[in-house]
mmCIF file of C-alpha atoms (C1' of nucleotides) in Angstrom:
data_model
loop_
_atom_site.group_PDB
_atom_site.id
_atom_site.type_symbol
_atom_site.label_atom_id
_atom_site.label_comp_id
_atom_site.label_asym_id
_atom_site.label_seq_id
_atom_site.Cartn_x
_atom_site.Cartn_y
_atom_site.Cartn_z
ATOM 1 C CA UNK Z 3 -10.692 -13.676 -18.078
ATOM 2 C CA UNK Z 4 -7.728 -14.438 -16.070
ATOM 3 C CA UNK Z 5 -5.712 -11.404 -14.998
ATOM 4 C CA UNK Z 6 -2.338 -10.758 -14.228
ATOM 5 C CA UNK Z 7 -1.570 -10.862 -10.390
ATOM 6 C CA UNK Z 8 0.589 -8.154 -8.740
ATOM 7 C CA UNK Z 9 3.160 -8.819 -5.698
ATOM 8 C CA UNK Z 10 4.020 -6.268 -3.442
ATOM 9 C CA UNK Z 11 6.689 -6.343 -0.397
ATOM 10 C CA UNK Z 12 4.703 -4.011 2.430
ATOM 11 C CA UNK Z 13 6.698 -3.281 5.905
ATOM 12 C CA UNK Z 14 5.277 -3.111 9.074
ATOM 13 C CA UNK Z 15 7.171 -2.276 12.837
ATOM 14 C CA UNK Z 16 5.981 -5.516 14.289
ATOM 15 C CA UNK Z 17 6.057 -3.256 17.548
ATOM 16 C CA UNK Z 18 3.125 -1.804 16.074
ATOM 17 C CA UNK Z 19 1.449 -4.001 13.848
ATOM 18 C CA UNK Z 20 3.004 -7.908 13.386
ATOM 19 C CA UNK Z 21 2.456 -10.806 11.009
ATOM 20 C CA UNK Z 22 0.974 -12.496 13.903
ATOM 21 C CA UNK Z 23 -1.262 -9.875 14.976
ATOM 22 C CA UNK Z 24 -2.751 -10.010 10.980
ATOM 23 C CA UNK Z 25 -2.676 -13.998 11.604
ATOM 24 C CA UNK Z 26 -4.750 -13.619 14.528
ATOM 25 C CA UNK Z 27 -7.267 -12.125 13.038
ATOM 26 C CA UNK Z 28 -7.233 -14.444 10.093
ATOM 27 C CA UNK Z 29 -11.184 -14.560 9.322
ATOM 28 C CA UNK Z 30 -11.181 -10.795 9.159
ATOM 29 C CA UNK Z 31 -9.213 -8.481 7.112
ATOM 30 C CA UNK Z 32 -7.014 -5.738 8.194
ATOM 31 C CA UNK Z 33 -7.407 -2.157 7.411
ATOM 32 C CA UNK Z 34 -3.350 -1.116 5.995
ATOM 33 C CA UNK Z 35 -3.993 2.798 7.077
ATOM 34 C CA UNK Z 36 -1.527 4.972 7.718
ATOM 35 C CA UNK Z 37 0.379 5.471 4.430
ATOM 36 C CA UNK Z 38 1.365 8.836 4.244
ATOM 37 C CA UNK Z 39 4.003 8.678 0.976
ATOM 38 C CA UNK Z 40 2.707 9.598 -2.221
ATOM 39 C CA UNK Z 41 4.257 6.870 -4.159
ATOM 40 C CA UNK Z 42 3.260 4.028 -1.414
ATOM 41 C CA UNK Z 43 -0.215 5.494 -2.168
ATOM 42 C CA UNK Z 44 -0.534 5.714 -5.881
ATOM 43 C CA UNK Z 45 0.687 2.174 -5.694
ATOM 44 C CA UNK Z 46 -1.809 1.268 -4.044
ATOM 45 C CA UNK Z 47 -4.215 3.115 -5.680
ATOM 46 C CA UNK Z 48 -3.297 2.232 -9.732
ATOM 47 C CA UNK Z 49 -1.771 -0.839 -9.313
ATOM 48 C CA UNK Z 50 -3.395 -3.183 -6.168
ATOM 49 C CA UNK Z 51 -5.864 -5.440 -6.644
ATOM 50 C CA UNK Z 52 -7.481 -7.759 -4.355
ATOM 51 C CA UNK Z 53 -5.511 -11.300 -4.582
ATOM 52 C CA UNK Z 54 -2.450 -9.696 -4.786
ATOM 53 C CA UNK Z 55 0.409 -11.455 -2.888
ATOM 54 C CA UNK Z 56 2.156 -9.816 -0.415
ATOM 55 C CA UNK Z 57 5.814 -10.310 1.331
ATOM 56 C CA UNK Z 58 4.803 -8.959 5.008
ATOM 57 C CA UNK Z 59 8.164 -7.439 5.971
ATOM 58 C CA UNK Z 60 9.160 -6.594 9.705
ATOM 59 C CA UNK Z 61 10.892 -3.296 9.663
ATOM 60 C CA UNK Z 62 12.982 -1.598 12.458
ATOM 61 C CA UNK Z 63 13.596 -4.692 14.307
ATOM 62 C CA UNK Z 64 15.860 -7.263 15.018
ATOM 63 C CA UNK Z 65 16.581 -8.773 12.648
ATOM 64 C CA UNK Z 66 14.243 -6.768 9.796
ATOM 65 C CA UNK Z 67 12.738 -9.470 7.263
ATOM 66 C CA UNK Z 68 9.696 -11.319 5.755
ATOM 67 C CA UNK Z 69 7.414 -12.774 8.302
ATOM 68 C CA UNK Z 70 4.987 -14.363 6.087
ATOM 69 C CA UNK Z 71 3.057 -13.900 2.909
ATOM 70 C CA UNK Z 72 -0.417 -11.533 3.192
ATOM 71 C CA UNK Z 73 -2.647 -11.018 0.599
ATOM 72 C CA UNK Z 74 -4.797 -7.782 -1.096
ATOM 73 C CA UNK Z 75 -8.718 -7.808 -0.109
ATOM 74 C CA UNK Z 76 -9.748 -4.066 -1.188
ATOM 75 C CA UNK Z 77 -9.542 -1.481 -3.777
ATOM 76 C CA UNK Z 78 -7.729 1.399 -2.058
ATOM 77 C CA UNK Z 79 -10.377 3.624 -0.169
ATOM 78 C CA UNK Z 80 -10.455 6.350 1.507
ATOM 79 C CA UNK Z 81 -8.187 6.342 4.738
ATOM 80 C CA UNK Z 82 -10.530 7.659 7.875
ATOM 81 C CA UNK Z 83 -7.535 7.702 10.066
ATOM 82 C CA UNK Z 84 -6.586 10.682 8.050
ATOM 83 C CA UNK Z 85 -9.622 12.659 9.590
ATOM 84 C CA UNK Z 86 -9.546 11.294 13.210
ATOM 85 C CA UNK Z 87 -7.892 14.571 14.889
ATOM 86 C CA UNK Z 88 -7.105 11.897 17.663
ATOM 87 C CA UNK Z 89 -5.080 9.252 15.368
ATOM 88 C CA UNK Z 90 -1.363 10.227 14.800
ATOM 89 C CA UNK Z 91 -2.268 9.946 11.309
ATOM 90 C CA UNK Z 92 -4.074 12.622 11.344
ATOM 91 C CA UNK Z 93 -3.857 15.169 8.155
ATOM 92 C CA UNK Z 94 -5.649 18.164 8.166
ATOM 93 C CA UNK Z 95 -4.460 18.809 5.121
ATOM 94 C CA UNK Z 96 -6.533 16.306 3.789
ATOM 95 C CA UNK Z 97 -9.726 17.227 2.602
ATOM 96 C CA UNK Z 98 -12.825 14.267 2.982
ATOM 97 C CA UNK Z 99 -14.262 15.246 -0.279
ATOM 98 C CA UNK Z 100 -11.627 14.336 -2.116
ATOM 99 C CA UNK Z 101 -9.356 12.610 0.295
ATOM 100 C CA UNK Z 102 -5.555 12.676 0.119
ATOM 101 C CA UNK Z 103 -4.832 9.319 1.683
ATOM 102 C CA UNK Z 104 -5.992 5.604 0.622
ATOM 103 C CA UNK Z 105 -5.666 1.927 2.131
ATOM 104 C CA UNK Z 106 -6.489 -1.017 1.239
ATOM 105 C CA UNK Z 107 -7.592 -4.251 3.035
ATOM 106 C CA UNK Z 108 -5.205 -6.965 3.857
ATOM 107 C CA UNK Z 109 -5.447 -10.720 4.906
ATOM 108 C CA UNK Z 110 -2.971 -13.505 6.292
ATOM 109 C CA UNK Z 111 -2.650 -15.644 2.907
ATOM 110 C CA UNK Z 112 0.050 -18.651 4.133
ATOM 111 C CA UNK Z 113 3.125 -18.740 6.883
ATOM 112 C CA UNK Z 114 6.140 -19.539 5.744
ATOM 113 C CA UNK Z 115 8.078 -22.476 7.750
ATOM 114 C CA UNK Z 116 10.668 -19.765 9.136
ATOM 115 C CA UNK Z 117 11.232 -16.278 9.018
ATOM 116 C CA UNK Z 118 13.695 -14.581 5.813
ATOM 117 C CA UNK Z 119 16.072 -12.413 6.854
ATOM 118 C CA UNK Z 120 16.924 -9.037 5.059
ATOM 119 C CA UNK Z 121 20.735 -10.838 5.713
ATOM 120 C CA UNK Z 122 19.357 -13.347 3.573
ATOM 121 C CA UNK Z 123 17.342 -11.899 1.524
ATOM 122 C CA UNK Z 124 20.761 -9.898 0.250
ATOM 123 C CA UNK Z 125 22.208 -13.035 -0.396
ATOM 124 C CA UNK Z 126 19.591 -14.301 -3.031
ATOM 125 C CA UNK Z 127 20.609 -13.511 -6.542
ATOM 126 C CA UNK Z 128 17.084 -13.397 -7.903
ATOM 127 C CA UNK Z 129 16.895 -10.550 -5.221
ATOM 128 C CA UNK Z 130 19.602 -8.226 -6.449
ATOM 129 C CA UNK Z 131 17.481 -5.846 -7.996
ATOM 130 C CA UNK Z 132 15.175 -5.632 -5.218
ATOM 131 C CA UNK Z 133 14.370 -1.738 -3.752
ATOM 132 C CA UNK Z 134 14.274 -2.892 -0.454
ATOM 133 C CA UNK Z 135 18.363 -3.922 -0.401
ATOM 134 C CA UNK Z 136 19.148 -0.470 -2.357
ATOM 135 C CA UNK Z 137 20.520 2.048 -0.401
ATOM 136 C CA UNK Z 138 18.753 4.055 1.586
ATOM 137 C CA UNK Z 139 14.902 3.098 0.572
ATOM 138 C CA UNK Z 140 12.470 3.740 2.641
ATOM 139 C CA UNK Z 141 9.356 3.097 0.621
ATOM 140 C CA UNK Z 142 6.850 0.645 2.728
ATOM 141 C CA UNK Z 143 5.215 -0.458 -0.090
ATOM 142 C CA UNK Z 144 7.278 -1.543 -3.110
ATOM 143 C CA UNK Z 145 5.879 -3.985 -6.440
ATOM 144 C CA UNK Z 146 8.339 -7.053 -6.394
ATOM 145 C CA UNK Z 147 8.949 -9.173 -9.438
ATOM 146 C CA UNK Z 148 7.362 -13.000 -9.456
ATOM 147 C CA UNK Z 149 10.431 -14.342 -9.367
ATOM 148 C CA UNK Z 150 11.603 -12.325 -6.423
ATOM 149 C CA UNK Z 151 8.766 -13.290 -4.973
ATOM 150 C CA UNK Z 152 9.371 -17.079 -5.312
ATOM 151 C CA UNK Z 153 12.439 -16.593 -4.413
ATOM 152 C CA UNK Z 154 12.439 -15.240 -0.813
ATOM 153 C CA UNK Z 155 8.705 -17.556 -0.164
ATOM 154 C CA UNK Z 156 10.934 -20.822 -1.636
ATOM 155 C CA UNK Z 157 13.474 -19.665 0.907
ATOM 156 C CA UNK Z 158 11.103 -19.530 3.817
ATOM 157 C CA UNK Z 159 9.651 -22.630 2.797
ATOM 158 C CA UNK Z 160 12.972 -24.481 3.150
ATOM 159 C CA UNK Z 161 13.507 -25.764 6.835
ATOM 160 C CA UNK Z 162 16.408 -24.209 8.090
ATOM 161 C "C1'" DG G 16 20.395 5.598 20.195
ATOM 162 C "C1'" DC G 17 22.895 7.104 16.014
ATOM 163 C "C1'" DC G 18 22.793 8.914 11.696
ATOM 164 C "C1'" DA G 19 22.494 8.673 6.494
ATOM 165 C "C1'" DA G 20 19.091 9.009 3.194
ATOM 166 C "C1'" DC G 21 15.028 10.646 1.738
ATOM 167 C "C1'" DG G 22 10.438 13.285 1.152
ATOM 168 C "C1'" DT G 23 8.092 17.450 2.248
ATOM 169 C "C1'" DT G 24 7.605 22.205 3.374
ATOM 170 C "C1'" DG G 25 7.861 26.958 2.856
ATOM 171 C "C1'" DG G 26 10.519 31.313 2.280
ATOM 172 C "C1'" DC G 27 12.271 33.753 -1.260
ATOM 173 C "C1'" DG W 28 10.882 26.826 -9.085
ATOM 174 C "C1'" DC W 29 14.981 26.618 -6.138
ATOM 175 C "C1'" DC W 30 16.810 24.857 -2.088
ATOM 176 C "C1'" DA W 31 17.702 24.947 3.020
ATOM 177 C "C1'" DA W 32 15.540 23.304 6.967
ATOM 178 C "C1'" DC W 33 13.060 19.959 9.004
ATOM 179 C "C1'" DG W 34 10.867 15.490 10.191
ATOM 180 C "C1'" DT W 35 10.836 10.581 9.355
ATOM 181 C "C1'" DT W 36 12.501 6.029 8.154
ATOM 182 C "C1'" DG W 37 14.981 2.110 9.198
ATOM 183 C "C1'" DG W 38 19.441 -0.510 9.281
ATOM 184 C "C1'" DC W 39 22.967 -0.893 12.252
#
DNA sequence: GCCAACGTTGGC
DNA sequence: GCCAACGTTGGC
């Protein structure tokens, strides 16, 4: 049975954690933890499968914008980093037998030929009625449209 | 580094 | 259950 495929636009600091850091590790997948948003996680939790496509975005940098296209390799799980009193994620709050906090796994999927900037990205009319160009969002993980989708990895795929 | 926008917390 | 205070996000 073939079933329908989700994308998802996820941000990242690339200070912290970059499309080339998940590129390096390209055999492996990467553990997304961290989430501490309610909606990010019941995202990730009711809608993400594994084979999802993913616009990596680079947040709070210059200039902010898609870096290259990811993909879903987990269920969400558990988050440990939530229990580790010595990560900054840390949540008391959250208990371990019936955790608060999920992740899922993520893998490098493709690179694009150059980077998409949010400039651009605001320029795209398939993109209009993206979250991530609304005012004031701040949600790191938001479901994006196919089309919007296309749209900004057709963009990166054009030489510039 | 600034600051507007937003989510969460906690007193009442 | 309201809402002010607070902490965080993220573009600029």
């Amino acid at each position: 049975m073939l079933q329908q495929m989700n994308y998802w636009l996820m941000k990242s600091e690339p200070d912290v954690f970059s499309f080339e850091d998940l590129k390096a590790c390209q055999q492996q997948t990467e553990p997304w933890d961290g989430i501490r948003n309610y909606q990010a996680r019941n995202f990730m939790r009711d809608a993400m499968k594994p084979g999802d496509q993913v616009l990596f975005y680079h947040s709070n940098t210059n200039p902010p914008g898609v870096a290259g296209i990811a993909e879903i390799a987990s269920k969400a799980y558990p988050d440990p980093t939530a229990f580790d009193k010595k990560s900054s994620y840390y949540d008391p709050k959250s208990d371990p037998e019936n955790p608060r906090w999920l992740l899922v796994d993520v893998r490098f999927k493709a690179d694009l030929k150059r980077y998409v900037a949010l400039d651009e990205i605001k320029q795209i009319p398939e993109c209009a009625a993206m979250r991530l160009i609304q005012r004031g969002n701040r949600l790191s993980i938001t479901p994006v449209s196919k089309s919007e989708f296309q749209a900004i990895k057709n963009a990166g795929m054009r030489q510039a």
